[in-house]
Coordinates of C-alpha atoms and ligand atoms in Angstrom, one line a residue:
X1 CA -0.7 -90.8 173.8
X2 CA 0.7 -91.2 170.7
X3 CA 3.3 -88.6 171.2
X4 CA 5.7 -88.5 174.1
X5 CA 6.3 -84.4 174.6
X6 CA 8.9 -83.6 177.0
X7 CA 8.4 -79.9 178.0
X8 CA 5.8 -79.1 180.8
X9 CA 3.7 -76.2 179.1
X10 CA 3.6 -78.1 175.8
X11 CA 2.3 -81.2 177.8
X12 CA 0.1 -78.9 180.0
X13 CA -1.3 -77.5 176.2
X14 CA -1.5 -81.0 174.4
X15 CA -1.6 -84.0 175.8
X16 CA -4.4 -86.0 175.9
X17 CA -6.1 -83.7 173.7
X18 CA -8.8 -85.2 171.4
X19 CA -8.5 -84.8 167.8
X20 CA -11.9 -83.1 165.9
X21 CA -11.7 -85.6 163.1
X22 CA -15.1 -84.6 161.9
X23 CA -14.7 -80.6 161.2
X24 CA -10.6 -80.5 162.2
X25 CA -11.5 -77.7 165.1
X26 CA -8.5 -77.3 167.3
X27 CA -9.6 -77.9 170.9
X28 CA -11.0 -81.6 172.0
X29 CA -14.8 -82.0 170.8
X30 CA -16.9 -82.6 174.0
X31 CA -18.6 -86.2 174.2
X32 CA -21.5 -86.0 175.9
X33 CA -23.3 -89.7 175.7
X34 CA -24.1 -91.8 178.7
X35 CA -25.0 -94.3 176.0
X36 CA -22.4 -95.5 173.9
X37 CA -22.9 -98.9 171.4
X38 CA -22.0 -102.1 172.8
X39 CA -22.3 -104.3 169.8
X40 CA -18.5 -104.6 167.6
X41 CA -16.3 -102.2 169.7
X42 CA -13.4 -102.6 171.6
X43 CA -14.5 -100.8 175.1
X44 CA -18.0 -100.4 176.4
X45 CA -18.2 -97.2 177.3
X46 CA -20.1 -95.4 180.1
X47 CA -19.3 -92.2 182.2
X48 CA -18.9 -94.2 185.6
X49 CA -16.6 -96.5 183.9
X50 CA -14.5 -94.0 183.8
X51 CA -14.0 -94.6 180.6
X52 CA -15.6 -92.0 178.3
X53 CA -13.6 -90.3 175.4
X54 CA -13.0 -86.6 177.2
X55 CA -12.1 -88.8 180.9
X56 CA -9.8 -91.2 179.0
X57 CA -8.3 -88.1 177.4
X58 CA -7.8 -85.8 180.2
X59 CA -6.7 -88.8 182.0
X60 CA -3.2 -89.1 179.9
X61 CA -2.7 -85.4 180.3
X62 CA -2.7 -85.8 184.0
X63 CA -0.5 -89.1 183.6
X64 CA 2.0 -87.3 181.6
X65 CA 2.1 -84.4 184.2
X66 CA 2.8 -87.3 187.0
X67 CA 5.3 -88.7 185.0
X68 CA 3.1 -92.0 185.5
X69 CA 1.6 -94.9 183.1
X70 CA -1.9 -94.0 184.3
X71 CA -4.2 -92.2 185.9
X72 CA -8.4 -91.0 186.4
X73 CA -10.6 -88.3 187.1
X74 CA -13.0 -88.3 189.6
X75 CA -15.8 -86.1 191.2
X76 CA -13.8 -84.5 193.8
X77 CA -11.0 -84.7 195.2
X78 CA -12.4 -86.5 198.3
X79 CA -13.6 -89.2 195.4
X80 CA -10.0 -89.4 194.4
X81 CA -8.8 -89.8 198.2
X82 CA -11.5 -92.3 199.4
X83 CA -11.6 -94.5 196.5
X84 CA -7.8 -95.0 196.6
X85 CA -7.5 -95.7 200.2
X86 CA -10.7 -98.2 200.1
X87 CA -8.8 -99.6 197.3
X88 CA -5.7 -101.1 198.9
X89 CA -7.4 -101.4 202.5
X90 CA -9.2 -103.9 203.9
X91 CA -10.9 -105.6 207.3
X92 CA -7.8 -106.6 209.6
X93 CA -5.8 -104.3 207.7
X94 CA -3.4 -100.6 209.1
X95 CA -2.3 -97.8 207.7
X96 CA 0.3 -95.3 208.5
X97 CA -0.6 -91.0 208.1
X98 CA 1.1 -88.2 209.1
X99 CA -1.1 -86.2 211.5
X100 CA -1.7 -82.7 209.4
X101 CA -3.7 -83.9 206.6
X102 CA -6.4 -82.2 204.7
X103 CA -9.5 -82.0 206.7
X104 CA -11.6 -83.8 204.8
X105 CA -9.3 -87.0 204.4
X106 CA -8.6 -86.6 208.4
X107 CA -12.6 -86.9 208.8
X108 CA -12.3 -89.9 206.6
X109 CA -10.3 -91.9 208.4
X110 CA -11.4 -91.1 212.3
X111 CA -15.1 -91.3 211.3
X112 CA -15.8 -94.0 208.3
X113 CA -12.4 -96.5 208.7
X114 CA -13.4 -98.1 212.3
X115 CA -16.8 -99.4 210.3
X116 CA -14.4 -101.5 207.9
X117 CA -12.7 -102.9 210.5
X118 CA -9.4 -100.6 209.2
X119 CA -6.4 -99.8 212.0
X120 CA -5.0 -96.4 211.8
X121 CA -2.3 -94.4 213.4
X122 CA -1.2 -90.6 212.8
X123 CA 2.3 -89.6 213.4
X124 CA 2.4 -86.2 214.2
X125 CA 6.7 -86.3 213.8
X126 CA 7.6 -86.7 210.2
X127 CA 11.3 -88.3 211.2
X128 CA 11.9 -91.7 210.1
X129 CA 11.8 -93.2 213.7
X130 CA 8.6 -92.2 214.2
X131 CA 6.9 -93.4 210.8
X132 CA 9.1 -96.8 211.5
X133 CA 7.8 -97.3 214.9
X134 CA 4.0 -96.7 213.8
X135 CA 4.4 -99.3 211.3
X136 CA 2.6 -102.9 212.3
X137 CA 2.6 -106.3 210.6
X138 CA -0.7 -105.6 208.9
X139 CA 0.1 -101.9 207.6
X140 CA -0.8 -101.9 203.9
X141 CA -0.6 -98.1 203.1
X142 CA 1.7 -95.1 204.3
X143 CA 0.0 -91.8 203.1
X144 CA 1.5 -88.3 203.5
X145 CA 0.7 -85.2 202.2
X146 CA 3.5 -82.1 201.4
X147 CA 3.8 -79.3 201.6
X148 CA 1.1 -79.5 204.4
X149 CA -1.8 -77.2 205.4
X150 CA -1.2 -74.5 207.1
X151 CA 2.2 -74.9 208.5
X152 CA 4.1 -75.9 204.9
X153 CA 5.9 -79.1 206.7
X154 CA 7.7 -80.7 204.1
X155 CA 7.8 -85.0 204.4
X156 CA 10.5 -86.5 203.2
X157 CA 9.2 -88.7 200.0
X158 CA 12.1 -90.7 199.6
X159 CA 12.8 -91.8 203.7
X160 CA 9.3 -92.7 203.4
X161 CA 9.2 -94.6 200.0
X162 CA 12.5 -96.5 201.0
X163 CA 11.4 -97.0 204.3
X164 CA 7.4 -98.7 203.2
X165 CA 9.4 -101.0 200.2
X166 CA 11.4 -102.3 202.8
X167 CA 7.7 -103.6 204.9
X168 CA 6.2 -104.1 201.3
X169 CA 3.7 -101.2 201.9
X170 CA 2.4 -98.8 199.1
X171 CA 2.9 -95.4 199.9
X172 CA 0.3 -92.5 198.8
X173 CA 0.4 -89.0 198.2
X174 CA -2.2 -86.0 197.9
X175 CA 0.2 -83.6 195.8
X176 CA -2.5 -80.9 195.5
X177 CA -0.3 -78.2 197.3
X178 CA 2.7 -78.2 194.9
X179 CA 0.7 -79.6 192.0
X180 CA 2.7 -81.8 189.4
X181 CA 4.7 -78.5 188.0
X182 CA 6.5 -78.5 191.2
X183 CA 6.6 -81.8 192.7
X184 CA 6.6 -85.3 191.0
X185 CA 6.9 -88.0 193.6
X186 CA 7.0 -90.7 191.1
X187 CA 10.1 -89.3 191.5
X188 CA 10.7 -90.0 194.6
X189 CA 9.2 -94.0 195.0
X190 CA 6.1 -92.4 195.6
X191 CA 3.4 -95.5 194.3
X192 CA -0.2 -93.5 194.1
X193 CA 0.1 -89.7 193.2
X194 CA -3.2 -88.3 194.5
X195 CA -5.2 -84.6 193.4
X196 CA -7.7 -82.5 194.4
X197 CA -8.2 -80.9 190.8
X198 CA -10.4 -78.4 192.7
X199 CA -7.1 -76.5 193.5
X200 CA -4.2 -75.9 190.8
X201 CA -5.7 -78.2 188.5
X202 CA -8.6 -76.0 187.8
X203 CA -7.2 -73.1 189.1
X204 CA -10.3 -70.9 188.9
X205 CA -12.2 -71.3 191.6
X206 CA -15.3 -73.1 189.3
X207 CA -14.3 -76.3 189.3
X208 CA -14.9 -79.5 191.5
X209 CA -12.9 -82.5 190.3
X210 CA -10.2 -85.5 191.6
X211 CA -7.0 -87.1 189.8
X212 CA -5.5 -90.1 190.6
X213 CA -2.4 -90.9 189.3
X214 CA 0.1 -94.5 189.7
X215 CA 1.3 -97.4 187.8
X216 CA -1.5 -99.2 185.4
X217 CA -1.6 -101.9 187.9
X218 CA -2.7 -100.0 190.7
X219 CA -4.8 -97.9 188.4
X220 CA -6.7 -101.0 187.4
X221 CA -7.4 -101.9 190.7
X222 CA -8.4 -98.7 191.9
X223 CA -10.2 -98.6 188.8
X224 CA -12.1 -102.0 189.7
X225 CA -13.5 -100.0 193.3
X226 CA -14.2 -96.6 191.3
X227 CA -16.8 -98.5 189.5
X228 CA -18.7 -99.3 192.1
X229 CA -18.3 -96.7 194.3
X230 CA -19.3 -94.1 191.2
X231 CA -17.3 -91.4 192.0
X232 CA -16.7 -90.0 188.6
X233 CA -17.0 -86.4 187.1
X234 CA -19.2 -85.3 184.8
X235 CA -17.9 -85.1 180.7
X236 CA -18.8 -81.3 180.8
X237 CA -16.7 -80.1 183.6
X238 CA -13.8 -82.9 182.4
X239 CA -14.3 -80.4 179.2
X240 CA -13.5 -77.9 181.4
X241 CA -10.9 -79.4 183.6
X242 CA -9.0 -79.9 180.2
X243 CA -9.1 -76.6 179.0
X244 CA -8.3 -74.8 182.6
X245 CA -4.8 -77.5 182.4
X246 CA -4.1 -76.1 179.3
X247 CA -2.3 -72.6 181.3
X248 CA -1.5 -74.9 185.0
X249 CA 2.1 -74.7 184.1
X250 CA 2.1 -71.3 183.4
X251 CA -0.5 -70.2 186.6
X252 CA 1.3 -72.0 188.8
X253 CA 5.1 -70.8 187.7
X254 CA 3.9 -66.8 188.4
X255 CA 2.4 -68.2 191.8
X256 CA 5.6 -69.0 192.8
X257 CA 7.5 -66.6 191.2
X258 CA 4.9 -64.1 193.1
X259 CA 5.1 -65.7 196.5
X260 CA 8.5 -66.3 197.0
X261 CA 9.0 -62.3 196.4
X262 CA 6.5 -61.7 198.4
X263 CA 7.3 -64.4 201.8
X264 CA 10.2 -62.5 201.9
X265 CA 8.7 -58.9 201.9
X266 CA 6.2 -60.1 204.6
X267 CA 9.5 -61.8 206.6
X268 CA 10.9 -58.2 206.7
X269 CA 7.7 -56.3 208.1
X270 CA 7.1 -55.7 211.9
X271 CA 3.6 -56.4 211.9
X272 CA 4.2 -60.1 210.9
X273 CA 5.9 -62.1 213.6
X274 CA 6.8 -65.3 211.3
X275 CA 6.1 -66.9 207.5
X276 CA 5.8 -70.4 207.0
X277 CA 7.0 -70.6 203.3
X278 CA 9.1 -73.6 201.8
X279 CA 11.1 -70.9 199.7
X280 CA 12.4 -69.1 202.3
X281 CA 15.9 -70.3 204.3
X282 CA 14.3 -69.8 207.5
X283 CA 11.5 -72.3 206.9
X284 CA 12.6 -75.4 209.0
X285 CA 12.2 -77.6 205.9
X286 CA 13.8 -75.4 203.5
X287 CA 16.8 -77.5 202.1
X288 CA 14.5 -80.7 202.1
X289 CA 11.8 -78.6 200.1
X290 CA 14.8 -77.7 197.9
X291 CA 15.4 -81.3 197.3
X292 CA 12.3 -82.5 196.0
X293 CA 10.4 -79.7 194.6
X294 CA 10.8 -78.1 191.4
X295 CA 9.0 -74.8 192.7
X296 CA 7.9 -73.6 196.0
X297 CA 4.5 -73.4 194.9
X298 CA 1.9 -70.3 195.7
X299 CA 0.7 -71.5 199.6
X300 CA 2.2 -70.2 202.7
X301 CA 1.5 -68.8 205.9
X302 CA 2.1 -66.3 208.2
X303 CA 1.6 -64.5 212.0
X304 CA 0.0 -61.2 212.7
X305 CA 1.9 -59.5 215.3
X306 CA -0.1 -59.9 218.7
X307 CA -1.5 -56.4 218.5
X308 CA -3.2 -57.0 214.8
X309 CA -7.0 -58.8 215.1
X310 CA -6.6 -61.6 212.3
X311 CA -10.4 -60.8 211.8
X312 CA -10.3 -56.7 211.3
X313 CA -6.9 -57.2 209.3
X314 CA -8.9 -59.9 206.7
X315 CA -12.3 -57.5 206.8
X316 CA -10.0 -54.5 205.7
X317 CA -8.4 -56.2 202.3
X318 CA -9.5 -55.0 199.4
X319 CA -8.4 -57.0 196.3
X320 CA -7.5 -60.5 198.1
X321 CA -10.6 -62.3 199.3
X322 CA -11.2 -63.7 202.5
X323 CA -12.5 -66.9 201.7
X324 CA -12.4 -70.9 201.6
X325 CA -10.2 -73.0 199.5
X326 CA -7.6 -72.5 197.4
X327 CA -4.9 -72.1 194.0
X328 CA -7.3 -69.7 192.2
X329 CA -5.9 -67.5 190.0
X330 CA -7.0 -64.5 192.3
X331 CA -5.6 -64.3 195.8
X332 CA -7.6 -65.8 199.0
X333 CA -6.7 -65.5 202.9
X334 CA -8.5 -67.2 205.8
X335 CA -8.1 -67.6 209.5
X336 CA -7.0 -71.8 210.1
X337 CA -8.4 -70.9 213.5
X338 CA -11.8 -69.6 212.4
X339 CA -12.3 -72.1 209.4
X340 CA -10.4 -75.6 208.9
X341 CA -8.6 -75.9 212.5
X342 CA -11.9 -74.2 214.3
X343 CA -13.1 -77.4 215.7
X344 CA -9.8 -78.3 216.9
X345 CA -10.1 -75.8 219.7
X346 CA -7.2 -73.0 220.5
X347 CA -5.2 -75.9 223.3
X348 CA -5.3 -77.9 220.7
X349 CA -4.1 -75.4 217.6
X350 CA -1.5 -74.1 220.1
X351 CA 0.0 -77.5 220.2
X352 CA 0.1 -77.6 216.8
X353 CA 1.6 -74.5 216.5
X354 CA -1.3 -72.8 214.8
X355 CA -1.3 -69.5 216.5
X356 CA -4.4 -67.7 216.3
X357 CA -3.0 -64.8 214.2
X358 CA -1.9 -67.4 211.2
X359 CA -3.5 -66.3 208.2
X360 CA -3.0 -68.5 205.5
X361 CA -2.0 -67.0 202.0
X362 CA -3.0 -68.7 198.6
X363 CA -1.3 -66.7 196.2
X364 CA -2.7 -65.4 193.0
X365 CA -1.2 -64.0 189.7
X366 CA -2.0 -60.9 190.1
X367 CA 0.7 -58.2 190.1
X368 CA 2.8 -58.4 193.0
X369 CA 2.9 -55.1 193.7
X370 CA -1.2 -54.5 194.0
X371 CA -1.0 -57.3 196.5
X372 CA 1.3 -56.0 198.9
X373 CA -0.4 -52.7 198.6
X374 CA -3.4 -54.3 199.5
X375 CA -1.6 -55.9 202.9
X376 CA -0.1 -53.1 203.6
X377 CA -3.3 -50.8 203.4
X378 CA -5.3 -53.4 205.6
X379 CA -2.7 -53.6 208.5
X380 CA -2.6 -49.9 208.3
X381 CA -6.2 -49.9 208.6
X382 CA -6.3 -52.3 211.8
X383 CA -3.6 -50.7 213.4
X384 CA -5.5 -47.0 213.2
X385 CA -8.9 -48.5 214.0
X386 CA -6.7 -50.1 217.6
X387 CA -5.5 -47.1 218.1
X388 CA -8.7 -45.2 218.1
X389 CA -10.7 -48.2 220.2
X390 CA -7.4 -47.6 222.9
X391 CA -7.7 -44.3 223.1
Ligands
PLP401 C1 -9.2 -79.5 198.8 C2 -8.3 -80.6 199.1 C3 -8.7 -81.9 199.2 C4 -10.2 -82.3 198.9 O1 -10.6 -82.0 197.6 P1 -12.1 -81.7 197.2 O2 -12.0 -81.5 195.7 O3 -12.6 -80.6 198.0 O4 -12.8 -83.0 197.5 C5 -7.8 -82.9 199.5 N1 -6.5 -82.5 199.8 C6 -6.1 -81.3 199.8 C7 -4.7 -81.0 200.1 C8 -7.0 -80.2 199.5 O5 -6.6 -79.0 199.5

């Protein structure tokens, strides 16, 4: 990037853009070749090198954002996670995760790692002890995510960070819950900054896509497995990727302007028993969440009162959707119990405090006040329909 730009929307708008030398158009041209000349050129380019003019661009957008030297794009943001971990984990070698982790990167490590001859242990306690006291002579890698699904636990970056430099261990991230508008934990000693661009990133629920960001160092290395592993994204969607980061700074600042307002409205209603928002003083993590993010970001969670069916109360919304995944401009809920916790099994939710009323709440720009209408119409709606069914 030729120009360092130190505001977050003008860095969301412009870096990393390609200029249109050709016909001087304002947004990046889209390169399209698999084929590129290899004869009197300075890289050999190819789209699962990683390497192509739109990746290489969107890449330093998503650097700047991290705050890091540099970064990639991959397919998904299970691309990003796997080829990361593979990257600085071998045979003999142990790594260190807290317990709630994305499903997908859970599955990861319980069902592929024992294959490669990799050592694992989950912490389920986030205090320092307990990440100390899991850590063996052949840990390598110390990976948290936070805020965490569905709960909003909040890990202390820098304990961590100080704690794995003192072992020599490089410690990794999956930021996709705060994005990098609210949360940089290159900040923080974090060493590899990991997305799913599928959620904020995108932002539009069309979009598939992983980020990686670190030092060039560990880029390059990562880089080195990526190749092989050919996890990258096509140049069309990184078109798109591109242009749906041009408004993340501004999408994700009314997300958590409108679910801070709206985590306390829910705290104050009697059909809701508890929210599990970072924002809010009565989150368990609050003044740590205050410490290292920027924003609260637009995910929480919260408890229908025993007598409200999670199931009728989600069937009765109007304008937010009941449906999978996340950071969309429009509002989602689902039931953890009923989707990504289902195979966990209710003994085993309960112990992880994931009541079966918790619907979790991705939150949407709309207007505020359409979706609180909205909740309050649908609880209104389950709590006639009990009453009918009881009488
Ligand atoms: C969705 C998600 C992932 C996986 O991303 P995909 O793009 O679906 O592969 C990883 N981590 C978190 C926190 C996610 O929400």
């Amino acid at each position: 990037m030729s120009t360092t730009y130190k505001g977050i929307h003008t860095i969301c708008t412009h870096a990393g853009q390609l200029i249109d030398e050709q016909h001087k158009g304002a947004v990046s041209p889209i390169y399209l070749s698999s084929s590129y000349a290899f004869m009197d050129v300075d890289v050999k380019r190819y789209p699962r090198y990683f390497n192509t003019p739109n990746q290489e661009g969107l890449s330093k957008k998503i650097a700047a954002l991290e705050k890091t030297e540099a970064a990639m794009i991959f397919g998904s943001g299970m691309a990003a996670v796997s080829t990361s971990l593979l990257s600085f984990l071998q045979s003999g070698d142990h790594i260190v995760l807290q317990q709630t982790l994305y499903g997908g990167t859970y599955n990861l490590v319980v069902e592929e790692f024992e294959k490669y001859g990799i050592k694992y242990t989950f912490t389920e306690d986030l205090s320092e002890s307990a990440f100390a006291k899991a850590i063996t002579p052949q840990t390598k890698v110390i990976y948290i995510e936070t805020p965490s699904n569905p709960l909003m636990k909040v890990t202390d970056m820098s304990m961590v960070t100080k704690l794995a430099k003192k072992h020599g261990i490089i410690t990794m991230i999956d930021n996709t819950f705060a994005s990098p508008i609210n949360q940089n934990p290159v900040d923080f000693g974090v060493d590899v900054i990991i997305h799913s661009a599928t959620k904020y990133m995108g932002g539009h629920s069309d979009i598939c896509a992983g980020a990686v960001a670190s030092s060039q160092e560990h880029i390059d290395k990562i880089w080195h497995l990526a190749k092989n592993l050919g996890g990258s994204l096509s140049d069309m969607t990184v078109w798109m990727l591109e242009r749906s980061m041009k408004t993340m700074s501004l999408r994700v600042k009314a997300q958590n302007k409108n679910a801070k307002k709206i985590a306390k409205w829910l705290e104050e209603k009697e059909e809701i028993s508890v929210v599990y928002y970072p924002g809010l003083k009565s989150h368990k993590d609050y003044h740590l969440a205050k410490k290292q993010m920027k924003g609260f970001g637009g995910m929480m969670s919260f408890e229908l009162a025993p007598h409200i069916d999670p199931e009728l109360f989600q069937k009765a919304l109007h304008l937010i959707k009941p449906s999978m995944s996340l950071a969309g401009v429009e509002s989602t809920m689902l039931s953890p119990a009923q989707t990504s916790h289902f195979l966990l099994g209710e003994e085993e939710r309960k112990k992880q405090g994931i009541a079966e009323g918790l619907i979790r709440f991705s939150v949407g720009i709309e207007d505020k006040e359409d979706l609180m209408a909205d909740i309050d119409q649908a609880l209104e709606a389950v709590i006639k329909k009990t009453v009918l069914v009881a009488d």
